[in-house]
PDB file of C-alpha atoms in Angstrom:
ATOM      1  CA  UNK R   1     -20.058   2.647   7.360  1.00 39.00           C
ATOM      2  CA  UNK R   2     -18.649   3.333   3.903  1.00 49.00           C
ATOM      3  CA  UNK R   3     -16.112   0.805   2.617  1.00 48.00           C
ATOM      4  CA  UNK R   4     -13.249   2.267   0.573  1.00 55.00           C
ATOM      5  CA  UNK R   5     -10.601   0.726  -1.578  1.00 63.00           C
ATOM      6  CA  UNK R   6      -7.029   1.909  -0.769  1.00 66.00           C
ATOM      7  CA  UNK R   7      -7.116   4.386  -3.672  1.00 71.00           C
ATOM      8  CA  UNK R   8     -10.544   5.719  -2.691  1.00 75.00           C
ATOM      9  CA  UNK R   9      -9.380   6.048   0.905  1.00 75.00           C
ATOM     10  CA  UNK R  10      -6.349   8.082  -0.229  1.00 77.00           C
ATOM     11  CA  UNK R  11      -8.557  10.320  -2.395  1.00 80.00           C
ATOM     12  CA  UNK R  12     -10.996  10.824   0.493  1.00 82.00           C
ATOM     13  CA  UNK R  13      -8.123  11.737   2.834  1.00 82.00           C
ATOM     14  CA  UNK R  14      -6.742  14.316   0.390  1.00 83.00           C
ATOM     15  CA  UNK R  15     -10.199  15.799  -0.127  1.00 85.00           C
ATOM     16  CA  UNK R  16     -10.738  16.129   3.628  1.00 86.00           C
ATOM     17  CA  UNK R  17      -7.394  17.916   3.957  1.00 85.00           C
ATOM     18  CA  UNK R  18      -8.307  20.215   1.059  1.00 87.00           C
ATOM     19  CA  UNK R  19     -11.649  21.119   2.626  1.00 88.00           C
ATOM     20  CA  UNK R  20      -9.966  21.850   5.949  1.00 86.00           C
ATOM     21  CA  UNK R  21      -7.422  24.053   4.188  1.00 86.00           C
ATOM     22  CA  UNK R  22     -10.061  25.946   2.183  1.00 89.00           C
ATOM     23  CA  UNK R  23     -12.092  26.622   5.320  1.00 89.00           C
ATOM     24  CA  UNK R  24      -9.075  27.925   7.265  1.00 88.00           C
ATOM     25  CA  UNK R  25      -7.818  29.977   4.312  1.00 87.00           C
ATOM     26  CA  UNK R  26     -11.239  31.563   3.798  1.00 89.00           C
ATOM     27  CA  UNK R  27     -11.504  32.506   7.457  1.00 90.00           C
ATOM     28  CA  UNK R  28      -8.040  34.086   7.460  1.00 89.00           C
ATOM     29  CA  UNK R  29      -8.650  35.893   4.152  1.00 90.00           C
ATOM     30  CA  UNK R  30     -11.422  38.025   5.697  1.00 91.00           C
ATOM     31  CA  UNK R  31      -9.322  39.782   8.392  1.00 90.00           C
ATOM     32  CA  UNK R  32      -6.257  40.074   6.134  1.00 89.00           C
ATOM     33  CA  UNK R  33      -8.302  41.774   3.412  1.00 91.00           C
ATOM     34  CA  UNK R  34     -10.016  44.083   5.903  1.00 92.00           C
ATOM     35  CA  UNK R  35      -6.665  44.963   7.500  1.00 89.00           C
ATOM     36  CA  UNK R  36      -5.072  45.979   4.176  1.00 89.00           C
ATOM     37  CA  UNK R  37      -8.202  47.903   3.177  1.00 90.00           C
ATOM     38  CA  UNK R  38      -8.210  49.761   6.494  1.00 90.00           C
ATOM     39  CA  UNK R  39      -4.484  50.543   6.196  1.00 87.00           C
ATOM     40  CA  UNK R  40      -4.956  51.946   2.686  1.00 88.00           C
ATOM     41  CA  UNK R  41      -7.924  54.040   3.827  1.00 89.00           C
ATOM     42  CA  UNK R  42      -6.604  55.486   7.071  1.00 88.00           C
ATOM     43  CA  UNK R  43      -2.799  55.388   6.675  1.00 85.00           C
ATOM     44  CA  UNK R  44      -1.219  57.552   3.956  1.00 86.00           C
ATOM     45  CA  UNK R  45       2.208  56.341   5.110  1.00 84.00           C
ATOM     46  CA  UNK R  46       1.186  52.752   4.338  1.00 83.00           C
ATOM     47  CA  UNK R  47       0.007  53.759   0.878  1.00 83.00           C
ATOM     48  CA  UNK R  48       3.243  55.650   0.195  1.00 83.00           C
ATOM     49  CA  UNK R  49       5.588  52.877   1.392  1.00 78.00           C
ATOM     50  CA  UNK R  50       3.877  49.986  -0.434  1.00 81.00           C
ATOM     51  CA  UNK R  51       2.980  49.159  -4.014  1.00 83.00           C
ATOM     52  CA  UNK R  52       0.300  46.894  -5.493  1.00 82.00           C
ATOM     53  CA  UNK R  53       2.552  43.807  -5.392  1.00 81.00           C
ATOM     54  CA  UNK R  54       3.262  44.096  -1.674  1.00 82.00           C
ATOM     55  CA  UNK R  55      -0.382  44.885  -0.876  1.00 85.00           C
ATOM     56  CA  UNK R  56      -1.506  41.848  -2.856  1.00 87.00           C
ATOM     57  CA  UNK R  57       1.026  39.734  -1.015  1.00 86.00           C
ATOM     58  CA  UNK R  58      -0.241  41.016   2.348  1.00 86.00           C
ATOM     59  CA  UNK R  59      -3.750  39.966   1.352  1.00 89.00           C
ATOM     60  CA  UNK R  60      -3.081  36.519  -0.106  1.00 89.00           C
ATOM     61  CA  UNK R  61      -0.092  35.224   1.871  1.00 88.00           C
ATOM     62  CA  UNK R  62      -1.858  34.768   5.266  1.00 88.00           C
ATOM     63  CA  UNK R  63      -4.703  32.727   3.692  1.00 89.00           C
ATOM     64  CA  UNK R  64      -2.190  30.634   1.743  1.00 89.00           C
ATOM     65  CA  UNK R  65      -0.225  29.978   4.909  1.00 88.00           C
ATOM     66  CA  UNK R  66      -3.410  29.082   6.791  1.00 87.00           C
ATOM     67  CA  UNK R  67      -4.465  26.788   3.937  1.00 88.00           C
ATOM     68  CA  UNK R  68      -1.123  24.985   3.878  1.00 88.00           C
ATOM     69  CA  UNK R  69      -0.886  24.652   7.667  1.00 86.00           C
ATOM     70  CA  UNK R  70      -4.468  23.434   8.155  1.00 85.00           C
ATOM     71  CA  UNK R  71      -4.320  20.990   5.222  1.00 85.00           C
ATOM     72  CA  UNK R  72      -0.963  19.623   6.369  1.00 85.00           C
ATOM     73  CA  UNK R  73      -2.152  19.171   9.962  1.00 84.00           C
ATOM     74  CA  UNK R  74      -5.338  17.444   8.791  1.00 83.00           C
ATOM     75  CA  UNK R  75      -3.372  15.202   6.446  1.00 83.00           C
ATOM     76  CA  UNK R  76      -0.865  14.249   9.156  1.00 83.00           C
ATOM     77  CA  UNK R  77      -3.709  13.543  11.565  1.00 80.00           C
ATOM     78  CA  UNK R  78      -5.471  11.289   9.045  1.00 79.00           C
ATOM     79  CA  UNK R  79      -2.219   9.531   8.221  1.00 80.00           C
ATOM     80  CA  UNK R  80      -1.724   8.728  11.910  1.00 78.00           C
ATOM     81  CA  UNK R  81      -5.283   7.419  12.106  1.00 75.00           C
ATOM     82  CA  UNK R  82      -4.777   5.260   9.004  1.00 74.00           C
ATOM     83  CA  UNK R  83      -1.469   3.975  10.426  1.00 75.00           C
ATOM     84  CA  UNK R  84      -3.242   3.060  13.665  1.00 71.00           C
ATOM     85  CA  UNK R  85      -5.990   1.263  11.722  1.00 66.00           C
ATOM     86  CA  UNK R  86      -3.411  -0.614   9.659  1.00 69.00           C
ATOM     87  CA  UNK R  87      -1.488  -1.568  12.795  1.00 69.00           C
ATOM     88  CA  UNK R  88      -4.703  -2.840  14.352  1.00 60.00           C
ATOM     89  CA  UNK R  89      -5.486  -4.875  11.231  1.00 59.00           C
ATOM     90  CA  UNK R  90      -1.970  -6.338  11.252  1.00 65.00           C
ATOM     91  CA  UNK R  91      -2.298  -7.278  14.920  1.00 65.00           C
ATOM     92  CA  UNK R  92      -5.659  -8.900  14.232  1.00 60.00           C
ATOM     93  CA  UNK R  93      -4.121 -10.842  11.329  1.00 56.00           C
ATOM     94  CA  UNK R  94      -1.270 -11.989  13.577  1.00 63.00           C
ATOM     95  CA  UNK R  95      -3.780 -12.986  16.242  1.00 63.00           C
ATOM     96  CA  UNK R  96      -5.768 -14.925  13.634  1.00 56.00           C
ATOM     97  CA  UNK R  97      -2.592 -16.664  12.444  1.00 61.00           C
ATOM     98  CA  UNK R  98      -1.655 -17.569  15.996  1.00 65.00           C
ATOM     99  CA  UNK R  99      -5.169 -18.880  16.583  1.00 63.00           C
ATOM    100  CA  UNK R 100      -4.976 -21.023  13.454  1.00 60.00           C
ATOM    101  CA  UNK R 101      -1.573 -22.314  14.539  1.00 66.00           C
ATOM    102  CA  UNK R 102      -2.993 -23.151  17.957  1.00 70.00           C
ATOM    103  CA  UNK R 103      -5.879 -25.000  16.307  1.00 68.00           C
ATOM    104  CA  UNK R 104      -3.378 -26.914  14.153  1.00 65.00           C
ATOM    105  CA  UNK R 105      -1.338 -27.885  17.205  1.00 68.00           C
ATOM    106  CA  UNK R 106      -4.496 -28.988  18.998  1.00 69.00           C
ATOM    107  CA  UNK R 107      -5.410 -31.041  15.944  1.00 62.00           C
ATOM    108  CA  UNK R 108      -1.992 -32.714  16.013  1.00 62.00           C
ATOM    109  CA  UNK R 109      -2.428 -33.545  19.679  1.00 65.00           C
ATOM    110  CA  UNK R 110      -5.858 -34.959  18.903  1.00 64.00           C
ATOM    111  CA  UNK R 111      -4.387 -37.128  16.139  1.00 58.00           C
ATOM    112  CA  UNK R 112      -1.912 -38.595  18.609  1.00 58.00           C
ATOM    113  CA  UNK R 113      -4.807 -39.657  20.825  1.00 57.00           C
ATOM    114  CA  UNK R 114      -6.925 -41.102  18.012  1.00 55.00           C
ATOM    115  CA  UNK R 115      -6.978 -44.748  17.022  1.00 51.00           C
ATOM    116  CA  UNK R 116      -5.385 -45.999  13.823  1.00 50.00           C
ATOM    117  CA  UNK R 117      -8.739 -46.661  12.181  1.00 50.00           C
ATOM    118  CA  UNK R 118      -9.947 -43.137  12.839  1.00 53.00           C
ATOM    119  CA  UNK R 119      -6.723 -41.611  11.548  1.00 51.00           C
ATOM    120  CA  UNK R 120      -6.970 -43.583   8.318  1.00 50.00           C
ATOM    121  CA  UNK R 121     -10.580 -42.473   7.975  1.00 54.00           C
ATOM    122  CA  UNK R 122      -9.603 -38.790   7.942  1.00 52.00           C
ATOM    123  CA  UNK R 123     -10.022 -36.915   4.598  1.00 51.00           C
ATOM    124  CA  UNK R 124      -6.921 -36.996   2.427  1.00 49.00           C
ATOM    125  CA  UNK R 125      -5.363 -40.035   4.128  1.00 49.00           C
ATOM    126  CA  UNK R 126      -5.989 -42.259   1.108  1.00 48.00           C
ATOM    127  CA  UNK R 127      -4.854 -41.954  -2.488  1.00 48.00           C
ATOM    128  CA  UNK R 128      -8.357 -41.969  -3.946  1.00 45.00           C
ATOM    129  CA  UNK R 129      -8.276 -38.201  -4.488  1.00 45.00           C
ATOM    130  CA  UNK R 130      -4.812 -38.089  -5.971  1.00 46.00           C
ATOM    131  CA  UNK R 131      -4.487 -36.267  -9.275  1.00 48.00           C
ATOM    132  CA  UNK R 132      -2.658 -37.543 -12.316  1.00 59.00           C
ATOM    133  CA  UNK R 133       0.448 -35.813 -13.651  1.00 62.00           C
ATOM    134  CA  UNK R 134      -1.495 -34.270 -16.520  1.00 64.00           C
ATOM    135  CA  UNK R 135      -4.169 -32.974 -14.170  1.00 64.00           C
ATOM    136  CA  UNK R 136      -1.503 -31.477 -11.904  1.00 67.00           C
ATOM    137  CA  UNK R 137       0.134 -29.709 -14.850  1.00 70.00           C
ATOM    138  CA  UNK R 138      -3.182 -28.289 -16.008  1.00 76.00           C
ATOM    139  CA  UNK R 139      -4.063 -27.193 -12.491  1.00 73.00           C
ATOM    140  CA  UNK R 140      -0.708 -25.440 -12.006  1.00 73.00           C
ATOM    141  CA  UNK R 141      -1.113 -23.724 -15.384  1.00 76.00           C
ATOM    142  CA  UNK R 142      -4.574 -22.534 -14.392  1.00 78.00           C
ATOM    143  CA  UNK R 143      -3.319 -21.229 -11.052  1.00 76.00           C
ATOM    144  CA  UNK R 144      -0.426 -19.416 -12.766  1.00 75.00           C
ATOM    145  CA  UNK R 145      -2.945 -17.811 -15.126  1.00 78.00           C
ATOM    146  CA  UNK R 146      -5.004 -16.632 -12.148  1.00 79.00           C
ATOM    147  CA  UNK R 147      -1.892 -15.208 -10.530  1.00 75.00           C
ATOM    148  CA  UNK R 148      -0.968 -13.352 -13.730  1.00 75.00           C
ATOM    149  CA  UNK R 149      -4.492 -12.005 -14.064  1.00 76.00           C
ATOM    150  CA  UNK R 150      -4.404 -10.692 -10.508  1.00 76.00           C
ATOM    151  CA  UNK R 151      -1.076  -8.937 -11.169  1.00 73.00           C
ATOM    152  CA  UNK R 152      -2.270  -7.375 -14.437  1.00 73.00           C
ATOM    153  CA  UNK R 153      -5.471  -6.159 -12.756  1.00 74.00           C
ATOM    154  CA  UNK R 154      -3.635  -4.678  -9.757  1.00 71.00           C
ATOM    155  CA  UNK R 155      -3.312  -1.205 -11.294  1.00 72.00           C
ATOM    156  CA  UNK R 156      -0.364  -1.610 -13.679  1.00 79.00           C
ATOM    157  CA  UNK R 157       0.179  -1.377 -17.423  1.00 81.00           C
ATOM    158  CA  UNK R 158       2.195  -4.138 -19.074  1.00 81.00           C
ATOM    159  CA  UNK R 159       4.565  -2.966 -21.799  1.00 81.00           C
ATOM    160  CA  UNK R 160       5.822  -5.506 -24.353  1.00 83.00           C
ATOM    161  CA  UNK R 161       9.595  -5.717 -24.423  1.00 80.00           C
ATOM    162  CA  UNK R 162      11.728  -3.319 -22.415  1.00 84.00           C
ATOM    163  CA  UNK R 163      10.600  -0.063 -20.822  1.00 83.00           C
ATOM    164  CA  UNK R 164      11.349   2.999 -22.916  1.00 84.00           C
ATOM    165  CA  UNK R 165      12.825   6.235 -21.621  1.00 87.00           C
ATOM    166  CA  UNK R 166       9.394   7.857 -21.474  1.00 86.00           C
ATOM    167  CA  UNK R 167       8.046   4.882 -19.491  1.00 86.00           C
ATOM    168  CA  UNK R 168      10.857   5.144 -16.952  1.00 87.00           C
ATOM    169  CA  UNK R 169      10.400   8.916 -16.744  1.00 88.00           C
ATOM    170  CA  UNK R 170       6.645   8.501 -16.167  1.00 87.00           C
ATOM    171  CA  UNK R 171       7.268   5.961 -13.383  1.00 85.00           C
ATOM    172  CA  UNK R 172       9.860   8.222 -11.754  1.00 85.00           C
ATOM    173  CA  UNK R 173       7.463  11.167 -12.124  1.00 85.00           C
ATOM    174  CA  UNK R 174       4.726   9.206 -10.357  1.00 81.00           C
ATOM    175  CA  UNK R 175       6.959   8.138  -7.470  1.00 81.00           C
ATOM    176  CA  UNK R 176       8.946  11.382  -6.994  1.00 82.00           C
ATOM    177  CA  UNK R 177       6.873  14.428  -8.022  1.00 83.00           C
ATOM    178  CA  UNK R 178       8.434  16.751  -5.439  1.00 82.00           C
ATOM    179  CA  UNK R 179      11.979  15.862  -6.494  1.00 83.00           C
ATOM    180  CA  UNK R 180      11.079  16.918 -10.029  1.00 86.00           C
ATOM    181  CA  UNK R 181       9.440  20.075  -8.688  1.00 85.00           C
ATOM    182  CA  UNK R 182      12.579  20.987  -6.763  1.00 85.00           C
ATOM    183  CA  UNK R 183      14.843  20.213  -9.729  1.00 87.00           C
ATOM    184  CA  UNK R 184      12.766  22.471 -12.022  1.00 89.00           C
ATOM    185  CA  UNK R 185      11.472  25.092  -9.592  1.00 87.00           C
ATOM    186  CA  UNK R 186      14.760  26.243  -8.066  1.00 87.00           C
ATOM    187  CA  UNK R 187      16.473  27.029 -11.421  1.00 89.00           C
ATOM    188  CA  UNK R 188      13.283  28.728 -12.616  1.00 89.00           C
ATOM    189  CA  UNK R 189      13.147  31.066  -9.611  1.00 86.00           C
ATOM    190  CA  UNK R 190      16.868  31.813  -9.979  1.00 87.00           C
ATOM    191  CA  UNK R 191      16.350  32.608 -13.675  1.00 87.00           C
ATOM    192  CA  UNK R 192      13.506  34.989 -12.812  1.00 84.00           C
ATOM    193  CA  UNK R 193      15.707  36.786 -10.284  1.00 82.00           C
ATOM    194  CA  UNK R 194      18.579  37.088 -12.773  1.00 82.00           C
ATOM    195  CA  UNK R 195      16.151  38.560 -15.289  1.00 80.00           C
ATOM    196  CA  UNK R 196      15.409  41.463 -12.927  1.00 76.00           C
ATOM    197  CA  UNK R 197      19.063  42.569 -12.824  1.00 73.00           C
ATOM    198  CA  UNK R 198      18.752  44.393 -16.138  1.00 72.00           C
ATOM    199  CA  UNK R 199      16.026  46.666 -14.729  1.00 72.00           C
ATOM    200  CA  UNK R 200      18.161  49.305 -13.035  1.00 74.00           C
ATOM    201  CA  UNK R 201      15.184  51.479 -12.083  1.00 74.00           C
ATOM    202  CA  UNK R 202      13.998  48.853  -9.596  1.00 71.00           C
ATOM    203  CA  UNK R 203      15.286  48.696  -6.048  1.00 75.00           C
ATOM    204  CA  UNK R 204      16.587  45.463  -4.611  1.00 72.00           C
ATOM    205  CA  UNK R 205      13.435  45.033  -2.494  1.00 75.00           C
ATOM    206  CA  UNK R 206      11.284  45.428  -5.613  1.00 78.00           C
ATOM    207  CA  UNK R 207      13.399  42.852  -7.449  1.00 77.00           C
ATOM    208  CA  UNK R 208      12.891  40.398  -4.606  1.00 79.00           C
ATOM    209  CA  UNK R 209       9.165  41.110  -4.592  1.00 82.00           C
ATOM    210  CA  UNK R 210       8.905  40.570  -8.357  1.00 80.00           C
ATOM    211  CA  UNK R 211      10.928  37.373  -8.082  1.00 83.00           C
ATOM    212  CA  UNK R 212       8.683  36.075  -5.295  1.00 83.00           C
ATOM    213  CA  UNK R 213       5.451  36.889  -7.144  1.00 85.00           C
ATOM    214  CA  UNK R 214       6.490  35.514 -10.539  1.00 86.00           C
ATOM    215  CA  UNK R 215       8.388  32.612  -8.971  1.00 86.00           C
ATOM    216  CA  UNK R 216       5.384  31.678  -6.863  1.00 86.00           C
ATOM    217  CA  UNK R 217       3.154  31.715  -9.929  1.00 89.00           C
ATOM    218  CA  UNK R 218       5.629  29.544 -11.868  1.00 89.00           C
ATOM    219  CA  UNK R 219       6.098  27.043  -9.027  1.00 88.00           C
ATOM    220  CA  UNK R 220       2.360  26.703  -8.397  1.00 90.00           C
ATOM    221  CA  UNK R 221       1.766  26.162 -12.116  1.00 90.00           C
ATOM    222  CA  UNK R 222       4.453  23.476 -12.235  1.00 90.00           C
ATOM    223  CA  UNK R 223       3.077  21.882  -9.057  1.00 88.00           C
ATOM    224  CA  UNK R 224      -0.420  21.649 -10.517  1.00 89.00           C
ATOM    225  CA  UNK R 225       0.976  20.153 -13.728  1.00 89.00           C
ATOM    226  CA  UNK R 226       3.106  17.625 -11.867  1.00 88.00           C
ATOM    227  CA  UNK R 227       0.318  16.537  -9.546  1.00 86.00           C
ATOM    228  CA  UNK R 228      -2.127  16.326 -12.450  1.00 88.00           C
ATOM    229  CA  UNK R 229       0.161  13.907 -14.280  1.00 87.00           C
ATOM    230  CA  UNK R 230       0.760  11.977 -11.047  1.00 85.00           C
ATOM    231  CA  UNK R 231      -3.009  11.629 -10.594  1.00 85.00           C
ATOM    232  CA  UNK R 232      -3.242  10.307 -14.151  1.00 85.00           C
ATOM    233  CA  UNK R 233      -0.502   7.757 -13.463  1.00 84.00           C
ATOM    234  CA  UNK R 234      -2.118   6.708 -10.176  1.00 81.00           C
ATOM    235  CA  UNK R 235      -5.406   6.032 -11.935  1.00 82.00           C
ATOM    236  CA  UNK R 236      -3.924   4.386 -15.026  1.00 81.00           C
ATOM    237  CA  UNK R 237      -1.119   2.458 -13.313  1.00 80.00           C
ATOM    238  CA  UNK R 238       2.653   2.407 -13.600  1.00 82.00           C
ATOM    239  CA  UNK R 239       4.449   0.768 -16.511  1.00 84.00           C
ATOM    240  CA  UNK R 240       5.987  -2.668 -16.001  1.00 83.00           C
ATOM    241  CA  UNK R 241       7.402  -5.282 -18.358  1.00 83.00           C
ATOM    242  CA  UNK R 242       6.330  -8.854 -18.902  1.00 82.00           C
ATOM    243  CA  UNK R 243       9.421  -9.897 -16.948  1.00 81.00           C
ATOM    244  CA  UNK R 244       8.173  -7.948 -13.921  1.00 79.00           C
ATOM    245  CA  UNK R 245       4.822  -9.716 -14.203  1.00 79.00           C
ATOM    246  CA  UNK R 246       6.516 -13.106 -14.348  1.00 80.00           C
ATOM    247  CA  UNK R 247       8.671 -12.201 -11.342  1.00 80.00           C
ATOM    248  CA  UNK R 248       5.591 -11.307  -9.296  1.00 78.00           C
ATOM    249  CA  UNK R 249       3.848 -14.492 -10.416  1.00 77.00           C
ATOM    250  CA  UNK R 250       6.925 -16.521  -9.440  1.00 79.00           C
ATOM    251  CA  UNK R 251       6.933 -14.884  -6.019  1.00 76.00           C
ATOM    252  CA  UNK R 252       3.248 -15.738  -5.523  1.00 75.00           C
ATOM    253  CA  UNK R 253       3.877 -19.319  -6.671  1.00 73.00           C
ATOM    254  CA  UNK R 254       6.773 -19.608  -4.230  1.00 75.00           C
ATOM    255  CA  UNK R 255       4.561 -18.488  -1.347  1.00 75.00           C
ATOM    256  CA  UNK R 256       1.927 -21.018  -2.403  1.00 72.00           C
ATOM    257  CA  UNK R 257       4.527 -23.769  -2.706  1.00 74.00           C
ATOM    258  CA  UNK R 258       5.808 -23.049   0.800  1.00 75.00           C
ATOM    259  CA  UNK R 259       2.270 -23.280   2.151  1.00 76.00           C
ATOM    260  CA  UNK R 260       1.614 -26.552   0.302  1.00 73.00           C
ATOM    261  CA  UNK R 261       4.925 -27.935   1.566  1.00 78.00           C
ATOM    262  CA  UNK R 262       3.943 -27.208   5.160  1.00 81.00           C
ATOM    263  CA  UNK R 263       0.559 -28.870   4.637  1.00 80.00           C
ATOM    264  CA  UNK R 264       2.216 -31.874   2.963  1.00 80.00           C
ATOM    265  CA  UNK R 265       4.699 -32.197   5.809  1.00 84.00           C
ATOM    266  CA  UNK R 266       1.861 -32.225   8.341  1.00 83.00           C
ATOM    267  CA  UNK R 267       0.112 -34.910   6.296  1.00 83.00           C
ATOM    268  CA  UNK R 268       3.290 -37.008   6.147  1.00 85.00           C
ATOM    269  CA  UNK R 269       3.633 -36.757   9.940  1.00 84.00           C
ATOM    270  CA  UNK R 270       0.040 -37.928  10.354  1.00 84.00           C
ATOM    271  CA  UNK R 271       0.633 -40.820   7.931  1.00 83.00           C
ATOM    272  CA  UNK R 272       3.792 -41.859   9.788  1.00 85.00           C
ATOM    273  CA  UNK R 273       1.867 -41.859  13.047  1.00 85.00           C
ATOM    274  CA  UNK R 274      -0.884 -43.973  11.468  1.00 84.00           C
ATOM    275  CA  UNK R 275       1.698 -46.384  10.028  1.00 84.00           C
ATOM    276  CA  UNK R 276       3.402 -46.806  13.399  1.00 84.00           C
ATOM    277  CA  UNK R 277       0.083 -47.511  15.023  1.00 84.00           C
ATOM    278  CA  UNK R 278      -0.826 -49.982  12.284  1.00 84.00           C
ATOM    279  CA  UNK R 279       2.485 -51.831  12.738  1.00 83.00           C
ATOM    280  CA  UNK R 280       2.034 -51.879  16.502  1.00 82.00           C
ATOM    281  CA  UNK R 281      -1.483 -53.227  16.099  1.00 80.00           C
ATOM    282  CA  UNK R 282      -0.281 -55.990  13.739  1.00 83.00           C
ATOM    283  CA  UNK R 283       2.521 -56.854  16.146  1.00 81.00           C
ATOM    284  CA  UNK R 284       0.075 -57.123  19.018  1.00 77.00           C
ATOM    285  CA  UNK R 285      -2.136 -59.399  16.939  1.00 79.00           C
ATOM    286  CA  UNK R 286       0.789 -61.659  16.101  1.00 79.00           C
ATOM    287  CA  UNK R 287       1.874 -61.961  19.694  1.00 79.00           C
ATOM    288  CA  UNK R 288      -1.673 -62.446  20.907  1.00 71.00           C
ATOM    289  CA  UNK R 289      -1.560 -59.445  23.203  1.00 59.00           C
ATOM    290  CA  UNK R 290      -4.467 -57.862  21.416  1.00 51.00           C
ATOM    291  CA  UNK R 291      -6.844 -60.532  22.740  1.00 52.00           C
ATOM    292  CA  UNK R 292      -5.939 -59.798  26.312  1.00 46.00           C
ATOM    293  CA  UNK R 293      -6.467 -56.089  25.934  1.00 47.00           C
ATOM    294  CA  UNK R 294      -9.363 -56.277  23.453  1.00 49.00           C
ATOM    295  CA  UNK R 295     -11.869 -54.953  25.940  1.00 45.00           C
ATOM    296  CA  UNK R 296      -9.612 -52.103  27.062  1.00 47.00           C
ATOM    297  CA  UNK R 297      -8.838 -51.143  23.418  1.00 46.00           C
ATOM    298  CA  UNK R 298     -12.486 -51.155  22.540  1.00 46.00           C
ATOM    299  CA  UNK R 299     -13.238 -48.867  25.456  1.00 45.00           C
ATOM    300  CA  UNK R 300     -10.427 -46.505  24.460  1.00 43.00           C
ATOM    301  CA  UNK R 301     -11.620 -46.385  20.825  1.00 43.00           C
ATOM    302  CA  UNK R 302     -15.175 -45.686  21.927  1.00 42.00           C
ATOM    303  CA  UNK R 303     -13.940 -42.932  24.217  1.00 41.00           C
ATOM    304  CA  UNK R 304     -11.947 -41.265  21.391  1.00 43.00           C
TER     305      UNK R 304
END
């Protein structure tokens, strides 16, 4: 089974939708072309009541509609499948987390049943592996560098200083291509329609037909241009500042610190338990009770 990165999976999904649309559009183009050809051959009334723009529209509009409908349905279907896969992965991650938590709780229960000597013999219960302050600083600096490297290599472009107007426009273009298309396309179509008003020899239906044909050409051209630039931005990465990088690094460090704090708290609990058991053992030795129960303690330790 092929393994895709998220970007490759998105590209594969779009390509599958495109292939589905091309196949449906090609199948619909055959009967629509034959129908217009037959009408022009056997129906003089059809020839008289239509012009080349309307005939072209009758040929190309059904395939375009079939292409859009089939591609959209395929894309929606794949999106639902990907959402189901992601939901399954999230559930598996939650199950794994719950399993790890259960193992941690079982380990805590096991520590409560273990003898003091065995608890002190566990890894990390002594200070022999403790790092010096300088070593800790160097380690934290190295980890921060790894975090920054992971952010920089996550598909972004770091801009020194503040983002310029063109950087902000490129980021907005990447995130909202259809908003830009609507903001540019609607005034363009309206301008094309207003330009037909000076042609008094055209009927209103012909003006609408001209507006639709030229407007469709203009909108498709703008759509291809917008999506081409969006594809470039997706491959090259959006623009961010050094402050954004530091903010992401700080967020990653905070998550790591929270995890280390939880681990440290569990270690402190284990050390407190070992200390209580050590004090109890010393108290028993002072009072002489340990001699009376020496055999029973030895059997319990051997059992654990």
